[in-house]
Tab-separated table of C-alpha atoms and ligand atoms in Angstrom:
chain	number	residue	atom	x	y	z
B	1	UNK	CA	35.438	46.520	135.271
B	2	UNK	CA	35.124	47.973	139.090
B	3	UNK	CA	37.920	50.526	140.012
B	4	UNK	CA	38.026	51.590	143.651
B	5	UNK	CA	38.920	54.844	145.002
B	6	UNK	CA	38.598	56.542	148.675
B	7	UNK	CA	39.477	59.477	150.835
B	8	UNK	CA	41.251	58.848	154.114
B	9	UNK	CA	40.940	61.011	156.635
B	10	UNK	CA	40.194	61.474	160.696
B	11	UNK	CA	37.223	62.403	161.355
B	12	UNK	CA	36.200	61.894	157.806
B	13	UNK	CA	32.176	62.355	158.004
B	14	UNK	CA	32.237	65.918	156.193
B	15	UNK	CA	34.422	64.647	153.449
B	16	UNK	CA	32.476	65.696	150.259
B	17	UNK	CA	34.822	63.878	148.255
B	18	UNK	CA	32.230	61.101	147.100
B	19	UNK	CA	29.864	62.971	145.964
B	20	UNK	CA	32.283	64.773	143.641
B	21	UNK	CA	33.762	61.664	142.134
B	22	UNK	CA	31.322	59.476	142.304
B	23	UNK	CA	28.642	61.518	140.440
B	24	UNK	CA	31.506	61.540	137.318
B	25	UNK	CA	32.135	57.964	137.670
B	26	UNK	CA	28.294	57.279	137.586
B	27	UNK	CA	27.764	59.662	134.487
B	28	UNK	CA	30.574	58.569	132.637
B	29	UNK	CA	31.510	54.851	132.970
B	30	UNK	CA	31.065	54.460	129.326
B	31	UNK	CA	33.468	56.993	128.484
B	32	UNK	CA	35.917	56.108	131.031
B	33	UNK	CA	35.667	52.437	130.408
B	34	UNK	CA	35.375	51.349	134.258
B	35	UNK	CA	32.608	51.508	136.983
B	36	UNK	CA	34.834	53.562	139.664
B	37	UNK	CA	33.631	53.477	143.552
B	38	UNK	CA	34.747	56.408	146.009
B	39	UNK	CA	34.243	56.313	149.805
B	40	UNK	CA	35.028	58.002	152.577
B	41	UNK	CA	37.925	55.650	154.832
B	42	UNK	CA	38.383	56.590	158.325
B	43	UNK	CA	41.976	56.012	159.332
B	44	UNK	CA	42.410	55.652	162.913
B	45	UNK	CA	46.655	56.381	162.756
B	46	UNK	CA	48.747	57.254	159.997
B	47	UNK	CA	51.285	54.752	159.704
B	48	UNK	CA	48.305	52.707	158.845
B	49	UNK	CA	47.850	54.865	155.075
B	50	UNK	CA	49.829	53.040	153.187
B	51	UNK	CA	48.615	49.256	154.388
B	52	UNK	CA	44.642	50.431	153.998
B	53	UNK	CA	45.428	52.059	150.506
B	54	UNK	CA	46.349	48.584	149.205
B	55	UNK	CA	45.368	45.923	151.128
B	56	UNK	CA	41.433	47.668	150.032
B	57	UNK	CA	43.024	47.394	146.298
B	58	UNK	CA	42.607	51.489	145.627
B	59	UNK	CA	43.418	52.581	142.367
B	60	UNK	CA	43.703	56.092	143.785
B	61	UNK	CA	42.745	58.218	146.851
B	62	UNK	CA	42.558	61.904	148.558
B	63	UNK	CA	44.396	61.915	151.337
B	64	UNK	CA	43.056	64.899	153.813
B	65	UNK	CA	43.445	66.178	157.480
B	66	UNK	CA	45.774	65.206	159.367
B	67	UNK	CA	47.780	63.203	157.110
B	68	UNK	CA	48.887	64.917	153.799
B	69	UNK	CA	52.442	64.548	155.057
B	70	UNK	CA	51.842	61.354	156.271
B	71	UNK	CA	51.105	60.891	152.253
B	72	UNK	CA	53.860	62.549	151.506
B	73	UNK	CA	56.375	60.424	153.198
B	74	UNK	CA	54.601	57.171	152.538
B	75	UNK	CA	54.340	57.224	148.853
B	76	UNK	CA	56.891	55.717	146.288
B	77	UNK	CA	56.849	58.798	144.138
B	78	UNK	CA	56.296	62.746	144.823
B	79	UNK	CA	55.750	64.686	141.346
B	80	UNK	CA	55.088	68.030	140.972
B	81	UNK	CA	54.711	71.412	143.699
B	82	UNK	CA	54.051	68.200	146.295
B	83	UNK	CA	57.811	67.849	146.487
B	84	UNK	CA	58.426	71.422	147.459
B	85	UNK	CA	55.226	71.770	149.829
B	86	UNK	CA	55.944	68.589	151.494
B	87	UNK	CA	52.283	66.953	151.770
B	88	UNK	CA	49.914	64.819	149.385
B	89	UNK	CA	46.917	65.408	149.119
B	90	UNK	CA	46.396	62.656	146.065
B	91	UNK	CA	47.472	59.532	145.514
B	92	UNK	CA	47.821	57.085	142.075
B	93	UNK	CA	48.628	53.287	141.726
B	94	UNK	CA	50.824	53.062	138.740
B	95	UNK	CA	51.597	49.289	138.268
B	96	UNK	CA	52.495	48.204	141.884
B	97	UNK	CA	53.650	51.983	142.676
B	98	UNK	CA	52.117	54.817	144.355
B	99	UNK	CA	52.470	58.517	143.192
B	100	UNK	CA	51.811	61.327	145.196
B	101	UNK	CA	50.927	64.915	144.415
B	102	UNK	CA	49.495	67.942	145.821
B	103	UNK	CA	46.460	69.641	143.483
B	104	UNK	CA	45.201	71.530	146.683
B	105	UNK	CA	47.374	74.169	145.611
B	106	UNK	CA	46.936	73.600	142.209
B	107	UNK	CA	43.383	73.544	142.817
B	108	UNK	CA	43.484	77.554	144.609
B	109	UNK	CA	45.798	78.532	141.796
B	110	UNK	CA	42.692	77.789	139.220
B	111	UNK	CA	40.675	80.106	141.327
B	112	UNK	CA	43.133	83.342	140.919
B	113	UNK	CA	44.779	82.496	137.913
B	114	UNK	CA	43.390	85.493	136.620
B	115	UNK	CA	43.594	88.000	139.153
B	116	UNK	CA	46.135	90.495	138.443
B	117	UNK	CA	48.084	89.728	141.825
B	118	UNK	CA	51.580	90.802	142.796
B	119	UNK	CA	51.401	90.752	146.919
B	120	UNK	CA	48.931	88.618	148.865
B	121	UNK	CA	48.615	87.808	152.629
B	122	UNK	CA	48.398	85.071	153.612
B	123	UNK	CA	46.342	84.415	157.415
B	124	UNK	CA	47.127	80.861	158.978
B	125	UNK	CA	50.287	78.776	158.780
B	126	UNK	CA	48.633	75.463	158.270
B	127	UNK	CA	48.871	72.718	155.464
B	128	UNK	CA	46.086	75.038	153.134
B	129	UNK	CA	49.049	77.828	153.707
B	130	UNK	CA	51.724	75.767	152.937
B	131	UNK	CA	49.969	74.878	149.644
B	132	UNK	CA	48.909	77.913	148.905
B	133	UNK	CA	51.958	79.768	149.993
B	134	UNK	CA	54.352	77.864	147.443
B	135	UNK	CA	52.472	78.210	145.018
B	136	UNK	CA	52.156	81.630	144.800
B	137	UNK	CA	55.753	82.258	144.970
B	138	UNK	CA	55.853	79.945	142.030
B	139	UNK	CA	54.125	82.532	140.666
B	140	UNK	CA	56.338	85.084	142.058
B	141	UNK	CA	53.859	86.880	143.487
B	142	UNK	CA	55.027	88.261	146.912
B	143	UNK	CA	53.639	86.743	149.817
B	144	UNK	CA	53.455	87.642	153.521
B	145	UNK	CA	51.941	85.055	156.230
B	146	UNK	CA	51.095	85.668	159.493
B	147	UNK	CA	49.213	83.894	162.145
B	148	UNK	CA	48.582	83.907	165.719
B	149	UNK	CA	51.200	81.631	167.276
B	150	UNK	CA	54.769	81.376	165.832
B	151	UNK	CA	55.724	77.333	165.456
B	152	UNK	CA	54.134	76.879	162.217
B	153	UNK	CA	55.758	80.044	160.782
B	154	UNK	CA	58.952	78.408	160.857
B	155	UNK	CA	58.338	75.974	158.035
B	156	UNK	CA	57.460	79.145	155.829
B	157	UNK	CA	60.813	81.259	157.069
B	158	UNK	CA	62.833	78.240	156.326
B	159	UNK	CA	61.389	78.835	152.401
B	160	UNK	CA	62.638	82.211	152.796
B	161	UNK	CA	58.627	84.155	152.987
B	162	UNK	CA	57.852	86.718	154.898
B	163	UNK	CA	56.202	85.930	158.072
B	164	UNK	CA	54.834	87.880	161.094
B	165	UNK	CA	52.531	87.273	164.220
B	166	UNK	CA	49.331	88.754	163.472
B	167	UNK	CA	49.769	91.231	165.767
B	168	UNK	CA	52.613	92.742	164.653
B	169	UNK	CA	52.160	92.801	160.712
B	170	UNK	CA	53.463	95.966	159.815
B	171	UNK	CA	50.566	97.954	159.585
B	172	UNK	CA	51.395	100.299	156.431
B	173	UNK	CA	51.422	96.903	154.454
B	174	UNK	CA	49.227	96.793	151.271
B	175	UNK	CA	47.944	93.749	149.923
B	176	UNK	CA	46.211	92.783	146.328
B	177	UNK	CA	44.705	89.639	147.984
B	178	UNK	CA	44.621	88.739	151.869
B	179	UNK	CA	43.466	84.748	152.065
B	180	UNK	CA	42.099	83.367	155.210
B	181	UNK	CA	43.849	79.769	155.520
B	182	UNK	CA	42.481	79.555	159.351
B	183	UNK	CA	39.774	77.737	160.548
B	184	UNK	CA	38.524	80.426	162.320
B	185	UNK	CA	34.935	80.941	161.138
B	186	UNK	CA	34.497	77.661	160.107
B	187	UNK	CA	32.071	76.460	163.116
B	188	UNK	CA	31.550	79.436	164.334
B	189	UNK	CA	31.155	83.699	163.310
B	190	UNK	CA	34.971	84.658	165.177
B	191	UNK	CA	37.778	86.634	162.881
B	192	UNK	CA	41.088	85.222	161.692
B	193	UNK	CA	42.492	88.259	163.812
B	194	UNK	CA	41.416	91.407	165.029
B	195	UNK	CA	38.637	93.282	162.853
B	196	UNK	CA	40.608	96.694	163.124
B	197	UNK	CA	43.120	95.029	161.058
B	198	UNK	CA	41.435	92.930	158.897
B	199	UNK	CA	39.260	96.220	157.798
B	200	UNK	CA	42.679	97.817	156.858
B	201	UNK	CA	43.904	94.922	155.218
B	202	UNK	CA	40.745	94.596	153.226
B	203	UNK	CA	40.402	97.928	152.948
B	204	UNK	CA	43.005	98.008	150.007
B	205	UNK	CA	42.497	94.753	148.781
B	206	UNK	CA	41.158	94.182	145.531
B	207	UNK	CA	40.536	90.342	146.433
B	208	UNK	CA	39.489	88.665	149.604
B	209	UNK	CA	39.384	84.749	149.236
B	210	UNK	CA	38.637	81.910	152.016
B	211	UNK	CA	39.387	78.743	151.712
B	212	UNK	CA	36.105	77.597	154.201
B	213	UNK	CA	34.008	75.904	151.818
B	214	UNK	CA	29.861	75.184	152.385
B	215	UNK	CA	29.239	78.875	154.177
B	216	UNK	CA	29.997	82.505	154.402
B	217	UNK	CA	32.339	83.067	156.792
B	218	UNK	CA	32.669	85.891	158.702
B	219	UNK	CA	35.654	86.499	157.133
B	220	UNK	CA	34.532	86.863	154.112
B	221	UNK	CA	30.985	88.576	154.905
B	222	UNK	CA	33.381	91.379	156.051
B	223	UNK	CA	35.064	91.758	152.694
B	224	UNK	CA	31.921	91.970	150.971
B	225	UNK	CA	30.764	94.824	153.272
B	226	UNK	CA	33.860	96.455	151.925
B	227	UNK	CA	32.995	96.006	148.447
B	228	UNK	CA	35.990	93.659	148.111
B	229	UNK	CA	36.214	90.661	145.308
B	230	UNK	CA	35.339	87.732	147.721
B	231	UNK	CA	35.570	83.757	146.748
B	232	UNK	CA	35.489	81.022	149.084
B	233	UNK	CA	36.460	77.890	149.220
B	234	UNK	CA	34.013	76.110	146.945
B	235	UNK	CA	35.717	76.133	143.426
B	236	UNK	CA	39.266	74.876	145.070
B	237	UNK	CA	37.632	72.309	146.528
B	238	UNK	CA	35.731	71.227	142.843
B	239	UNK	CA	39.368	72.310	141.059
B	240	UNK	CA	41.432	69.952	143.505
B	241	UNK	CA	38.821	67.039	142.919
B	242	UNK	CA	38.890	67.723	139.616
B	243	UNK	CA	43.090	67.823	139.036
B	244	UNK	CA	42.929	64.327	141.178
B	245	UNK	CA	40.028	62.540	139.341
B	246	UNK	CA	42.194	63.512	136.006
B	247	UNK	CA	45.266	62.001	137.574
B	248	UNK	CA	42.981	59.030	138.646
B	249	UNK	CA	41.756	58.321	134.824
B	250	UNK	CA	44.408	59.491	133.040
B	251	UNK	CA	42.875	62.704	131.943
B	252	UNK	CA	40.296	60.682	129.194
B	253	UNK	CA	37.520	62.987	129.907
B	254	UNK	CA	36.834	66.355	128.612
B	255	UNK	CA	37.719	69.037	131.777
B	256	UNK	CA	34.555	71.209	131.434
B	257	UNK	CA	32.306	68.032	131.396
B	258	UNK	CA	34.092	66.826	134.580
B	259	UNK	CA	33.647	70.487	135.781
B	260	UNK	CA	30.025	70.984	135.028
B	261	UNK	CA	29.215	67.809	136.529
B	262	UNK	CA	31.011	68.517	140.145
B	263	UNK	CA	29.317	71.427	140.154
B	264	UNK	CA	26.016	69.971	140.545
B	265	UNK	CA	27.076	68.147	143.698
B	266	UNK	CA	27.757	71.110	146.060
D	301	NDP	P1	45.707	73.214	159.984
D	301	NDP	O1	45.175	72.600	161.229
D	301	NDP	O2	46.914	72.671	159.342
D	301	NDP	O3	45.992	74.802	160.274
D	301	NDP	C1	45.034	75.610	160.901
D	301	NDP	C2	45.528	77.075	160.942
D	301	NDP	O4	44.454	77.868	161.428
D	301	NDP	C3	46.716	77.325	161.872
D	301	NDP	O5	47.513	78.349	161.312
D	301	NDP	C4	46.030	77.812	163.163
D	301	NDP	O6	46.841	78.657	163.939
D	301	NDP	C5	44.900	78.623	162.566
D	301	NDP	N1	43.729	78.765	163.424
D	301	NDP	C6	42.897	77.798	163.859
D	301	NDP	N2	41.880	78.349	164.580
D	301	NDP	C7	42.094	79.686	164.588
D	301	NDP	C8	41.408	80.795	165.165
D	301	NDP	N3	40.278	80.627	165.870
D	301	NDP	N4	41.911	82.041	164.962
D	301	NDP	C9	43.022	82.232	164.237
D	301	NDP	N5	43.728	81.227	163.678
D	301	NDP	C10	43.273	79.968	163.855
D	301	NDP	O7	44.480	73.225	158.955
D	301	NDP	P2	44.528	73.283	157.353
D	301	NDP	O8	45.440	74.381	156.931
D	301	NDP	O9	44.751	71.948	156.759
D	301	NDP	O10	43.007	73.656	157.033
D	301	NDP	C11	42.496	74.933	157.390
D	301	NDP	C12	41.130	75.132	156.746
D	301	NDP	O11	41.265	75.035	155.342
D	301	NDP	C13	40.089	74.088	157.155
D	301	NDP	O12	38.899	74.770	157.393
D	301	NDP	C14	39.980	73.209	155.921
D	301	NDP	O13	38.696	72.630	155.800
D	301	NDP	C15	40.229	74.227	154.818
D	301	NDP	N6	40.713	73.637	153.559
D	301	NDP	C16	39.989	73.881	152.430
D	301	NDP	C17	40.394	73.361	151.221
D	301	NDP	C18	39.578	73.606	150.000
D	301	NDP	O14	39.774	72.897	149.005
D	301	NDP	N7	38.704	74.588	149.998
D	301	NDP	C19	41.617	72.537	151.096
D	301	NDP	C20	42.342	72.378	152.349
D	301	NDP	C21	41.876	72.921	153.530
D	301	NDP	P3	47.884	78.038	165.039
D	301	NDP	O15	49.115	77.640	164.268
D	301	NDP	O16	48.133	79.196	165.943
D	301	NDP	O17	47.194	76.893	165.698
């Protein structure tokens, strides 16, 4: 039996998606008792998500940039921290219905779960921010954001966080993790905000963690100078492919096998 799965997205080139999933669905057909097929879907507008995700028969997909809450409103179902973050990242056809959920932020939590964290910063008031950002207060750890402009700090006051410009974070703040949510870095060597700062910040940090997957960012180069404990993105990528391929099959497959094998991909 076929099973067919995608990632929709715009621009959707980078995705790495397929090679995650598909290299499980290639080792493990026997196990999983289907041949599944991933690719990458380009989706030129977003109230188009829901028409492409079935009329191309998906069983599930990843939804990414810029239309988690696109997936969010679209689906038939929201379980889980989706409901409070507002944006999907995952989608699964149960029967004729769609479920959405969110394992981007589940996906980060598996990366610090065992940190010993009670404050974090977080820079960037995106959709990584908003994941990130409710689920750390899940975890009642206390959590400050700030970025450069102030729209997108809104959504975060509304949830009651703490939330600054970047330029006028109070500067006797201490963190136990700052997390670069920004793209800053990402195609290029600049800052999430100004290095005085950041050196401060990381300074007394005990963590430093980026979600910028596939290089070291500057970002995190600079933590490492400061002899702080820095992760990128890598492993919450994996982790969120990983929490959606389970929710994809049902969880039939044994987590570190799934694990190991992502981890040959990238
Ligand atoms: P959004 O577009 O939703 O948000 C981008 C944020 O970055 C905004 O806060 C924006 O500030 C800020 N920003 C952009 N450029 C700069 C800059 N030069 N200096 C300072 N701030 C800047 O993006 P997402 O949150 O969805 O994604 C952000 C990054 O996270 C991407 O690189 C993405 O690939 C990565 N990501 C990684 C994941 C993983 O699994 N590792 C999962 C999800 C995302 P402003 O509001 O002022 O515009």
């Amino acid at each position: 039996m076929l099973k067919f799965f995608g990632v929709f997205g715009n621009p959707i080139k980078h995705s790495q998606s397929p090679l995650l999933h598909n290299c499980v669905f290639s080792h493990k057909m026997h196990e999983l008792g289907f041949f599944g097929i991933y690719r990458r879907i380009f989706l030129p507008q977003e109230n188009l998500l829901r028409a492409y995700f079935e009329n191309l028969s998906l069983s599930g997909a990843n939804i990414t940039l810029p239309f988690k809450e696109a997936a969010f409103r679209q689906c038939d179902e929201v379980r889980g921290i989706a409901k409070e973050i507002g944006a999907c990242n995952a989608w699964v056809k149960e029967d004729s219905r769609i479920v959405g959920y969110n394992t981007d932020a589940e996906g980060f939590y598996e990366c610090v779960k065992d940190y010993d964290l009670k404050t974090a910063l977080i820079i960037g008031a995106g959709g990584a921010a908003k994941a990130i950002a409710i689920m750390l207060q899940k975890h009642r750890i206390r959590t400050i954001i700030i970025n450069r402009s102030a729209p997108r700090l809104q959504y975060f006051a509304d949830k009651g966080f703490e939330c600054a410009l970047r330029n006028e974070l109070n500067a006797n703040l201490i963190f136990d993790i700052v997390i670069n949510t920004t793209s800053a870095g990402l195609d290029d060597e600049s800052l999430p905000c100004e290095k005085l700062l950041l050196e401060r910040l990381l300074g007394n940090a005990k963590y430093a963690f980026d979600v910028i997957y596939g290089k070291e960012s500057a970002f995190l180069s600079l933590a490492k100078s400061l002899g702080v404990e820095a992760q990128n993105g890598r492993d919450m990528l994996i982790f969120q492919a990983l929490l959606a391929f389970e929710r994809f099959c049902g969880g039939s497959l044994e987590r570190d096998k799934i694990l190991q094998l992502m981890r040959t991909m990238i």
